[in-house]
Coordinates of C-alpha atoms and ligand atoms in Angstrom, one line a residue:
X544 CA -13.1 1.2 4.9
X545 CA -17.0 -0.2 5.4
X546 CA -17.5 -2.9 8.1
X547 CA -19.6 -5.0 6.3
X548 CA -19.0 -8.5 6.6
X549 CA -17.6 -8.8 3.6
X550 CA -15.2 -11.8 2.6
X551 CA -12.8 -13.5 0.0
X552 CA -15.6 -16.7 0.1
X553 CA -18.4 -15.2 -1.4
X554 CA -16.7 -14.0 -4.4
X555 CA -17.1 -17.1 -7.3
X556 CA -13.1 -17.3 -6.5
X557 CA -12.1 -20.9 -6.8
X558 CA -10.2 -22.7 -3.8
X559 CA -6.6 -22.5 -5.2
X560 CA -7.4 -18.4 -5.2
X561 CA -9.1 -18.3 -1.9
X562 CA -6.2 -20.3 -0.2
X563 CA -3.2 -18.2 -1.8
X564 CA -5.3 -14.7 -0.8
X565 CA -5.8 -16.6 2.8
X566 CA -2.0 -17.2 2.6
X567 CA -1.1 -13.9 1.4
X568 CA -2.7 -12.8 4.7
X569 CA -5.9 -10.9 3.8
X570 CA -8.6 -11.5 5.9
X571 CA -11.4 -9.1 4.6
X572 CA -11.6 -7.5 0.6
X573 CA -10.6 -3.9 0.1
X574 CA -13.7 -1.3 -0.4
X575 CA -11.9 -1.6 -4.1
X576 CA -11.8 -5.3 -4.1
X577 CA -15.3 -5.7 -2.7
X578 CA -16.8 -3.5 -5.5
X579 CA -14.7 -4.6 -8.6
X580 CA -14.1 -8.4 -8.1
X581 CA -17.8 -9.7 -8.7
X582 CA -18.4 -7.3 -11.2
X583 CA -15.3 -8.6 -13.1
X584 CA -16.0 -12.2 -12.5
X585 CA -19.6 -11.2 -14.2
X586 CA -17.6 -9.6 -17.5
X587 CA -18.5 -6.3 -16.6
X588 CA -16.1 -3.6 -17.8
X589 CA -14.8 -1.3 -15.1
X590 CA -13.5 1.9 -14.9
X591 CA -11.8 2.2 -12.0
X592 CA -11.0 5.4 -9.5
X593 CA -8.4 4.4 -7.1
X594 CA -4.8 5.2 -5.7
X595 CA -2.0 2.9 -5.1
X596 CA -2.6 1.4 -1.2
X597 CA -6.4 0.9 -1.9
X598 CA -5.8 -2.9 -2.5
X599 CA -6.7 -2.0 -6.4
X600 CA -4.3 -4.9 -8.2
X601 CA -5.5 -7.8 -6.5
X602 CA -9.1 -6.2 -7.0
X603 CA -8.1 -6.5 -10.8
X604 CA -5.8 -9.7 -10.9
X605 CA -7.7 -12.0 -8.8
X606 CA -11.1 -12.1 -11.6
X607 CA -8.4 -11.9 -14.1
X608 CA -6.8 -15.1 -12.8
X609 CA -9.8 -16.6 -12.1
X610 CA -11.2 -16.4 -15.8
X611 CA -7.6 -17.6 -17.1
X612 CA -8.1 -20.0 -15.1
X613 CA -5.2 -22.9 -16.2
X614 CA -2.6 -22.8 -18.8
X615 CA -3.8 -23.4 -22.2
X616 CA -2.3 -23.2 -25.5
X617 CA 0.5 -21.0 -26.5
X618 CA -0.9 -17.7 -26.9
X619 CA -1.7 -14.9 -24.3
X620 CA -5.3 -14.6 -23.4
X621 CA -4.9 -12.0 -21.0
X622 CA -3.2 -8.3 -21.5
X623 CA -2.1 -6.1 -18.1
X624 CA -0.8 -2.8 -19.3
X625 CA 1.3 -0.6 -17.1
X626 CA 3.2 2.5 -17.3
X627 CA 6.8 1.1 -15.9
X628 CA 8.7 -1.3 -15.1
X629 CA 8.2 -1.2 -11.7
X630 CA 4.7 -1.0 -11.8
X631 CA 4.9 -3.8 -14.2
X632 CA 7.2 -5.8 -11.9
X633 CA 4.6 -5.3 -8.8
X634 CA 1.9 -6.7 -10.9
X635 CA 4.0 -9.5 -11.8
X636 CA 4.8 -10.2 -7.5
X637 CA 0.5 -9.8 -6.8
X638 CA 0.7 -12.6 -9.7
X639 CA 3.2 -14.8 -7.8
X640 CA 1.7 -14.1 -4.4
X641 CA -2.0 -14.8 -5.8
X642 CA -1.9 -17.5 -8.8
X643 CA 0.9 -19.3 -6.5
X644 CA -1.5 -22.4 -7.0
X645 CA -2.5 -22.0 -10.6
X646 CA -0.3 -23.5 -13.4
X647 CA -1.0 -20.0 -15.1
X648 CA 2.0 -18.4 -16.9
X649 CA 3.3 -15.2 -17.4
X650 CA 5.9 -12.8 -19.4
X651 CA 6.9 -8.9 -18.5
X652 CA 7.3 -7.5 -21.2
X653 CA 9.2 -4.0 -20.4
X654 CA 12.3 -2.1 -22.1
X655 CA 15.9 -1.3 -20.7
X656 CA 16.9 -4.8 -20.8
X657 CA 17.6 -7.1 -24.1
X658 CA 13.9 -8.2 -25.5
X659 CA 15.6 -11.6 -26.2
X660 CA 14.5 -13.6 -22.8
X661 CA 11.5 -11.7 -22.7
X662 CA 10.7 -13.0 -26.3
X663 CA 11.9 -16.6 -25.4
X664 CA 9.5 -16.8 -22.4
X665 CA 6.3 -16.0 -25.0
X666 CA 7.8 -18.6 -27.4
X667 CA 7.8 -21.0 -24.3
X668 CA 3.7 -20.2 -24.0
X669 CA 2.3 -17.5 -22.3
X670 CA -1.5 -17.1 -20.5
X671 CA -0.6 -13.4 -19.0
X672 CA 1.2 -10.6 -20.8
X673 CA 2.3 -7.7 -18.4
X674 CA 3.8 -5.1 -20.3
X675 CA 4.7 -1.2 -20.7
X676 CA 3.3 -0.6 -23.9
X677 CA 6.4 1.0 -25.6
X678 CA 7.7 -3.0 -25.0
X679 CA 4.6 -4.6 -26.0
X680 CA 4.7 -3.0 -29.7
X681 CA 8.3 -3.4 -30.4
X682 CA 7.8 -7.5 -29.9
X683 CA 4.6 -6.8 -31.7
X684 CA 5.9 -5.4 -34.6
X685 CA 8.6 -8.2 -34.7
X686 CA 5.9 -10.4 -35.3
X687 CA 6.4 -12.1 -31.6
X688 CA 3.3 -11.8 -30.2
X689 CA 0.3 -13.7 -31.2
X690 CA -2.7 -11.3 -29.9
X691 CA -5.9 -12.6 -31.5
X692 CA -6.3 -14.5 -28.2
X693 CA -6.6 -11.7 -25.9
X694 CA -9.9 -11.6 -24.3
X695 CA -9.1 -9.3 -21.4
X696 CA -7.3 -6.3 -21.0
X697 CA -6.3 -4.0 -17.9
X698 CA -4.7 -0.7 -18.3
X699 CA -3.3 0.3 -14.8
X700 CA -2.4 4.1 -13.9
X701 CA -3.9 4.7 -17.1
X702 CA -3.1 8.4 -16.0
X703 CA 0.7 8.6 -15.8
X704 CA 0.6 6.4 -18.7
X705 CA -1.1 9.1 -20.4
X706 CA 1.3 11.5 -19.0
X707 CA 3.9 9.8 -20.1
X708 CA 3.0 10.0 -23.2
X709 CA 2.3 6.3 -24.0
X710 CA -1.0 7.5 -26.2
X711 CA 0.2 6.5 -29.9
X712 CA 1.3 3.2 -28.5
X713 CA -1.8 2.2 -26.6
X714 CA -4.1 3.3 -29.6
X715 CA -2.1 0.8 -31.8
X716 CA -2.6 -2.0 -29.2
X717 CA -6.1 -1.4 -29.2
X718 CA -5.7 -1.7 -33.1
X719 CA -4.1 -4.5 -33.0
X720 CA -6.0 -6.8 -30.3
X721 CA -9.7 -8.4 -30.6
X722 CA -12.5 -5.7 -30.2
X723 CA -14.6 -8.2 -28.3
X724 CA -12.6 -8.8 -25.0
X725 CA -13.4 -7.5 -21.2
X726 CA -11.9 -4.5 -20.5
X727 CA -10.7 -2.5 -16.8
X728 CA -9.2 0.4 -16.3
X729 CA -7.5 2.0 -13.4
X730 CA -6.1 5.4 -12.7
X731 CA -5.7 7.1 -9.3
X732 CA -7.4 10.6 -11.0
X733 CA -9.9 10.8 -13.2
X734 CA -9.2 14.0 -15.6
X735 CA -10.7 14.6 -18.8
X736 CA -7.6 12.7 -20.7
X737 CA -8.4 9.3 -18.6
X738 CA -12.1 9.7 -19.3
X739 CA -11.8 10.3 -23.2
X740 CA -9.6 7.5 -22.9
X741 CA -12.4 5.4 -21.0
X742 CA -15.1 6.0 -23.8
X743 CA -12.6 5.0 -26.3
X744 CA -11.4 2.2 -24.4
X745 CA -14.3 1.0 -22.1
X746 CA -18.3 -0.4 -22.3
X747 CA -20.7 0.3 -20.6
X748 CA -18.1 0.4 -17.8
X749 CA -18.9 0.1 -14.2
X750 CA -17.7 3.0 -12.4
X751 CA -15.7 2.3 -9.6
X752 CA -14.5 5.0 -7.2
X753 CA -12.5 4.9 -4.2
X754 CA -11.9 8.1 -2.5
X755 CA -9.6 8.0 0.2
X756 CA -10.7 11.3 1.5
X757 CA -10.4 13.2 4.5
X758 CA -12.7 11.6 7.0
X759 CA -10.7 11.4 9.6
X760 CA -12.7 13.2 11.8
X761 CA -12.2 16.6 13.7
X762 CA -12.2 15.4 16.6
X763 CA -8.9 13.8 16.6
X764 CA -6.0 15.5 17.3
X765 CA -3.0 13.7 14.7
X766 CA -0.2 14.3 15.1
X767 CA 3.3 12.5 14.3
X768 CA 6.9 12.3 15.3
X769 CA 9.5 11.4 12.8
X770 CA 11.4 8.6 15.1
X771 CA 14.9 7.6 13.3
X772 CA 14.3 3.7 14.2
X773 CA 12.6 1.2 15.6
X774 CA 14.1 0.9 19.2
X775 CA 13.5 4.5 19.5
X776 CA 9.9 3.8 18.5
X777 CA 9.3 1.9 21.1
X778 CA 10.7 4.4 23.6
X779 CA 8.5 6.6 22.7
X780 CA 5.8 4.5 23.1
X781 CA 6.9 3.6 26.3
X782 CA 7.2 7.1 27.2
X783 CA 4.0 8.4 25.8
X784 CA 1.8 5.1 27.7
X785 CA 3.3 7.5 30.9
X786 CA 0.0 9.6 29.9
X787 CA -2.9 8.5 32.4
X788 CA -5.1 10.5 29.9
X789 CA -4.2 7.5 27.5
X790 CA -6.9 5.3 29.5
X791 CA -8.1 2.7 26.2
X792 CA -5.0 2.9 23.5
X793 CA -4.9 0.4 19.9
X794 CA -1.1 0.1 19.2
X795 CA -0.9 -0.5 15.0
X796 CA 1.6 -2.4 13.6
X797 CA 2.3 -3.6 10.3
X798 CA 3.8 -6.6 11.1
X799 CA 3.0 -9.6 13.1
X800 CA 6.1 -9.5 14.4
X801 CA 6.3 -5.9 15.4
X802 CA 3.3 -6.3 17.3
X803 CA 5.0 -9.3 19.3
X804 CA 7.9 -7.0 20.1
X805 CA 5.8 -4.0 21.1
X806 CA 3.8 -6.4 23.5
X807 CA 7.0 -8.1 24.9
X808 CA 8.3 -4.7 25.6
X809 CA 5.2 -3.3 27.1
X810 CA 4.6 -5.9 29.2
X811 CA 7.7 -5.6 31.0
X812 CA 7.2 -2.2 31.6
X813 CA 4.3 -2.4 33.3
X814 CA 1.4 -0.2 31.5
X815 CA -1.6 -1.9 32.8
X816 CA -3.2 -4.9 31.3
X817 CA -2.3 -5.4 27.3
X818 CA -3.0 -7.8 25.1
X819 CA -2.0 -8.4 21.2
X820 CA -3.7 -9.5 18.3
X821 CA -2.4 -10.9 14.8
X822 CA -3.1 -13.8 12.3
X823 CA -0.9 -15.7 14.2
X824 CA -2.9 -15.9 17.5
X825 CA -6.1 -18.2 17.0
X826 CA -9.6 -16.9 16.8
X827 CA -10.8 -17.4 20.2
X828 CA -7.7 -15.7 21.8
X829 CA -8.5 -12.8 19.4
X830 CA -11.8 -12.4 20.3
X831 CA -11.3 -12.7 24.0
X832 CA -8.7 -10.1 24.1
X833 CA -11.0 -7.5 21.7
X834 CA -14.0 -8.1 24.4
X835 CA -11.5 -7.3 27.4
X836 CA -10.4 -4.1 25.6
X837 CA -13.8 -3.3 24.9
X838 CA -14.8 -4.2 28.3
X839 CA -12.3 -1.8 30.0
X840 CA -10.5 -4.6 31.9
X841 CA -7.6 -4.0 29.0
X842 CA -6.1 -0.7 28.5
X843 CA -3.4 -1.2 26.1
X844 CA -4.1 -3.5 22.5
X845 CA -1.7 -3.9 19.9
X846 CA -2.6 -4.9 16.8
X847 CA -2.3 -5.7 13.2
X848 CA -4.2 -3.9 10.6
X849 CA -5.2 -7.2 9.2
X850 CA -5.7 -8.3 12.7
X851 CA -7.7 -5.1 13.6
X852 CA -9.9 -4.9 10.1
X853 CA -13.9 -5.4 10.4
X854 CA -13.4 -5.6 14.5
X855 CA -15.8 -3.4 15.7
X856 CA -13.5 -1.2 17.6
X857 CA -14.1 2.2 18.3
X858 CA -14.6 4.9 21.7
X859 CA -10.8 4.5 22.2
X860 CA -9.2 7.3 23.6
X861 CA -6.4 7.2 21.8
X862 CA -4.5 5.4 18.6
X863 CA -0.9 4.9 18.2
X864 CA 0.5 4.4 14.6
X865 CA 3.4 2.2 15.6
X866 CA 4.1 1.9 11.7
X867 CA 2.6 4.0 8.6
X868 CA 0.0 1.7 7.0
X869 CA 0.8 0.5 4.0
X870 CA -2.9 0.7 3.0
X871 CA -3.3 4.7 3.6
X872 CA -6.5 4.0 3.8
X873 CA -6.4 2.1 7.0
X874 CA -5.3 5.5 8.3
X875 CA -7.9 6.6 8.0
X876 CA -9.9 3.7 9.6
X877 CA -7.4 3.7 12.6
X878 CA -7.7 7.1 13.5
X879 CA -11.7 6.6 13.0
X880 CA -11.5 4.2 16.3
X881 CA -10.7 7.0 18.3
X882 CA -12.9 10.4 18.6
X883 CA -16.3 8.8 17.6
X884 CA -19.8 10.1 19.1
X885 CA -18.1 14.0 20.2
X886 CA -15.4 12.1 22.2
X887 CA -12.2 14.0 22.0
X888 CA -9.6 11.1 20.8
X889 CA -6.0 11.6 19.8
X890 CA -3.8 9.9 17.0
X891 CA -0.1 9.6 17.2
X892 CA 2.2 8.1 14.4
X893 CA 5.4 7.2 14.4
X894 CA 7.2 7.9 10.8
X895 CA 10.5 6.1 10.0
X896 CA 12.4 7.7 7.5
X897 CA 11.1 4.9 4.6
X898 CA 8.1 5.6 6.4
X899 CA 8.2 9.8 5.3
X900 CA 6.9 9.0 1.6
X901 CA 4.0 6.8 2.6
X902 CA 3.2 9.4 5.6
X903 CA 3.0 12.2 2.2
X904 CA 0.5 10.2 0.4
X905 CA -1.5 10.2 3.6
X906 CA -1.6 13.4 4.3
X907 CA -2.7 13.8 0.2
X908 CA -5.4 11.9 0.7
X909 CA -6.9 13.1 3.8
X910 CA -5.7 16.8 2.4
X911 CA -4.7 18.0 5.7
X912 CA -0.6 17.7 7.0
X913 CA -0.4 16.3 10.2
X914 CA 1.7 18.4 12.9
X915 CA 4.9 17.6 14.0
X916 CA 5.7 17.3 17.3
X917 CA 9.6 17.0 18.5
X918 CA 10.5 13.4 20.2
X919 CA 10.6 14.6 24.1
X920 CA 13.8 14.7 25.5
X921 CA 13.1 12.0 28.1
X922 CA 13.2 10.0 25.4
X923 CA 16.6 8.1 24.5
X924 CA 17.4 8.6 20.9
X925 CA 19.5 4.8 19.6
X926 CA 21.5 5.0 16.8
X927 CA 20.3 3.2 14.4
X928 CA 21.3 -0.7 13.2
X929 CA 23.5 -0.9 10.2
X930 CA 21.2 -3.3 8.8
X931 CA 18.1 -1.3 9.7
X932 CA 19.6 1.8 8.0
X933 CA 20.3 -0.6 5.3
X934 CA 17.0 -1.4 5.1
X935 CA 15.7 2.0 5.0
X936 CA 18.2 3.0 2.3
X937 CA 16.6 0.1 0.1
X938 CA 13.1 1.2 0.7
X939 CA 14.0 4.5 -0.2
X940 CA 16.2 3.9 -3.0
X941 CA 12.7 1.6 -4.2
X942 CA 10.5 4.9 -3.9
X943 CA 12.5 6.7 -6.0
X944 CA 12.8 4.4 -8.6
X945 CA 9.2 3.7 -9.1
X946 CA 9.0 8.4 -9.1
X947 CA 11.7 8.4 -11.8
X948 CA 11.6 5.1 -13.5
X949 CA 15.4 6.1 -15.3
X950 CA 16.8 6.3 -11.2
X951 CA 19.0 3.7 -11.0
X952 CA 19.9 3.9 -7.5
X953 CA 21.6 5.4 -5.2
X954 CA 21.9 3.0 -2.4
X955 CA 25.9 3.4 -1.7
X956 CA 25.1 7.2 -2.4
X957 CA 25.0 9.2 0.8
X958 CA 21.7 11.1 1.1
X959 CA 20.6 14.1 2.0
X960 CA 16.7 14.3 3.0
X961 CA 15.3 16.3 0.7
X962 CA 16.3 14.2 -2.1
X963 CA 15.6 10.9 -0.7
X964 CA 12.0 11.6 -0.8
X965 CA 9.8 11.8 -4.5
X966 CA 6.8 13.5 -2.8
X967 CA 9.3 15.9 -0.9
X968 CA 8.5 19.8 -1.6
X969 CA 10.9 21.8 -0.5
X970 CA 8.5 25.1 -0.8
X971 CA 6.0 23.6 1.3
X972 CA 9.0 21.6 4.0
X973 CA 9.7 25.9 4.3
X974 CA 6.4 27.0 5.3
X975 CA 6.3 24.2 7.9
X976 CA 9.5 24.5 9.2
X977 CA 10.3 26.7 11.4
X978 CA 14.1 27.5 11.3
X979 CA 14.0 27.6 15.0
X980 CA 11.4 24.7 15.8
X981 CA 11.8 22.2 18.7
X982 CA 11.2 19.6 16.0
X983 CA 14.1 20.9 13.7
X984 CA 16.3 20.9 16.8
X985 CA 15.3 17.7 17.9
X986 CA 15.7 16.5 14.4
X987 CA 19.3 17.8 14.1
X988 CA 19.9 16.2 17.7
X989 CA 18.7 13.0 16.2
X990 CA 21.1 13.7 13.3
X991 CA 24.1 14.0 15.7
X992 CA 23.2 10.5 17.1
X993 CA 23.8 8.4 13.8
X994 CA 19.9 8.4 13.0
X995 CA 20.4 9.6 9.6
X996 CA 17.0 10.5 7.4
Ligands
AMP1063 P1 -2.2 -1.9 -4.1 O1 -3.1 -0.8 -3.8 O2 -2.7 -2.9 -5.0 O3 -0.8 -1.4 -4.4 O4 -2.0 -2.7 -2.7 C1 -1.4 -2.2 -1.5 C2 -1.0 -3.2 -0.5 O5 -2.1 -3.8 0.1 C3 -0.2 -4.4 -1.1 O6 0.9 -4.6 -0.3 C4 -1.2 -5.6 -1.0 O7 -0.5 -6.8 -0.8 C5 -2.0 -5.3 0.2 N1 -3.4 -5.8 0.1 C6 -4.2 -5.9 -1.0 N2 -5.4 -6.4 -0.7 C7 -5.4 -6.6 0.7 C8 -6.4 -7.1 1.6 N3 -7.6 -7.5 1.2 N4 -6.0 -7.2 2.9 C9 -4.8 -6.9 3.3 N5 -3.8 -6.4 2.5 C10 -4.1 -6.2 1.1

């Protein structure tokens, strides 16, 4: 991610935008967002390159909310097209999270359920049409949809929805809609089907292309410990901050309120000084405890991704990935902190097992798998919460679905690893793991304790 200065103000975003993005808690545009948002807002097509966890649906619905700007009339003037339901039903939350102060409305339009509500809410008067577009012709063809308004349109994963063989009903939408409208699309590959598709489709378009490659650089040693929960996280942590090596550490969380429990816990303990930053804790405070870190006087910080993003940072000797990112690009970013200028810097991260499908798409994007080191033995394995196993179950239940749209769930199911996992490959899970590996016998020790994965 770039360190420019970057932010939400100097996009032509109006205030109702800017304070739901402020309130959504992001502090700086995605490398995605900061390209695609003022060429949107200036009617540019765009063809976009970019994966899930780049920030890419905000980069897309924030112009697109911005130029619908208020609710008006009956009929849709904007079209989002997506290959599922799920994808379609993410959209729809960015849309709640980012037009929270905008009067804008919106219909999903996607099958497996009755099209009757769906049909009622575009009778009601629609701005926004989100829709698969198997979904979007059948109400189409019913004579439901009024589409002559439509003056922008966003195809999103326009791969898969090419794989899954949504062609015929995307070239009747395109039939069937106004030619003279702004168009975007977005797909995490770009093969020769998604670029016929773009000359078809597109104008002119503004290439945009995010590739969240493998610069983490060779200098760091990664390497990551699949910890069953969150108390035995912070163990570990404990234990590993035993290290005098680990002389200027950044502890990432994803959550303000993991970082306040890391910091209560390592403060107790007695690591040296620490400090913790997150949008919670005012500016001043923030800045003060980045100067001490960078000063020396501080050896442990915890932080926030948000927290942590466009802080100049870096010559740490080591990172600790309390929590996955859920940007896999900041990954990439965190473990750039660490290992700069020929330092030798290491990178630790600790993988939950909802973490274990985000981890995957990590190592996909920085091509390389991270080794696996066993938890040490000094370190306590706790059984895990009901609630945070729970949890867990849900999260993974949720990345399934959204793999295989027709999963409906298997969250009483009991689960066995391999399947709980959509990026899991069992031929490549054999070359790694060795049948006899301190990891796989610290796993199956882990197993024994009621941490189930
Ligand atoms: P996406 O790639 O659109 O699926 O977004 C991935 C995640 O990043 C979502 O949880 C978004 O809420 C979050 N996100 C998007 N833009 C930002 C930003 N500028 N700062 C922080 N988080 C963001």
């Amino acid at each position: 991610m770039s360190d420019s200065p970057q932010s939400f103000e100097n996009f032509k975003l109006n205030k109702q935008l800017l304070e739901a993005v402020k309130e959504a808690g992001y502090t700086k545009p995605t490398p995605i967002q900061e390209k695609t948002i003022p060429l949107a807002l200036a009617g540019q097509d765009i063809l976009g390159i970019a994966q899930t966890g780049t920030g890419k649906t905000a980069a897309y619905v924030l112009p697109l909310l911005m130029k619908t700007k208020y609710a008006q009339g009956e009929h849709a003037r904007a079209l989002i097209l997506a290959p599922t339901r799920e994808l379609v039903i993410q959209i729809e939350q960015a849309i709640l999270t980012l037009g929270k102060y905008t009067d804008l409305r919106y219909a999903c339009l996607y099958g497996g359920v009755g099209p009757t509500p769906q049909i009622e809410k575009i009778r009601a008067g629609v701005d926004i049409i989100i829709a698969t577009p198997g979904r979007f012709m059948d109400i189409y063809s019913k004579g439901e949809l009024f589409v002559r308004n439509i003056k922008t349109m966003v195809m999103d994963e326009a791969d898969k929805m090419m794989d899954m063989g949504f062609m015929p009903q995307i070239r009747s939408i395109l039939e069937v809609i106004p030619v003279k409208r702004q168009n975007m699309l977005f797909s995490a590959t770009f093969s020769e089907r998604v670029e016929r598709i773009s000359h078809e489709f597109l104008e002119f378009p503004e290439r945009i292309e995010i590739a969240l490659q493998a610069t983490t650089a060779d200098t760091v040693a990664q390497t990551k410990y699949f910890v069953p929960n969150l108390k035995t996280k912070i163990t570990l942590l404990d234990h590993l901050l035993q290290n005098e090596e680990i002389n200027r550490v950044i502890v990432f969380t994803k959550s303000r309120k993991n970082a306040e429990a890391v910091y209560q816990y390592l403060e107790r303990r007695k690591h040296g000084e620490i400090r913790v930053i997150h949008a919670n804790k005012g500016q001043n405070t923030r800045i003060n405890s980045v100067d001490d870190f960078k000063s020396g006087d501080v050896r442990i910080l915890v932080a926030t991704d948000v927290a942590a993003r466009g802080l100049d940072i870096s010559m740490v000797s080591h990172v600790v990935n309390f929590d996955v990112p859920l940007i896999y690009e900041d990954y990439v970013h965190r473990v750039g902190r660490t290992g700069r200028a020929e330092q030798e810097g290491a990178a630790f991260t600790f993988v939950n097992p909802a973490e274990e499908y985000h981890f995957g798409r990590i190592e996909e994007i920085i091509r390389m798998e991270v080794p696996e080191e066993p938890i040490p033995k000094e370190v306590r394995i706790a059984d895990t919460p009901f609630a945070e196993k729970q949890a867990y179950d849900r999260e993974i239940d949720k990345q399934r679905q959204k793999a295989d749209p027709t999963f409906k769930g298997a969250f009483h199911e009991k689960k066995v690893r391999a399947n709980t996992n959509p990026h899991y490959n069992p031929e490549k899970k054999k070359v790694r793991g060795n049948k006899n590996s301190k990891a796989k016998r610290n796993r199956n020790q882990m197993k024994k304790k009621g941490g189930k994965r």
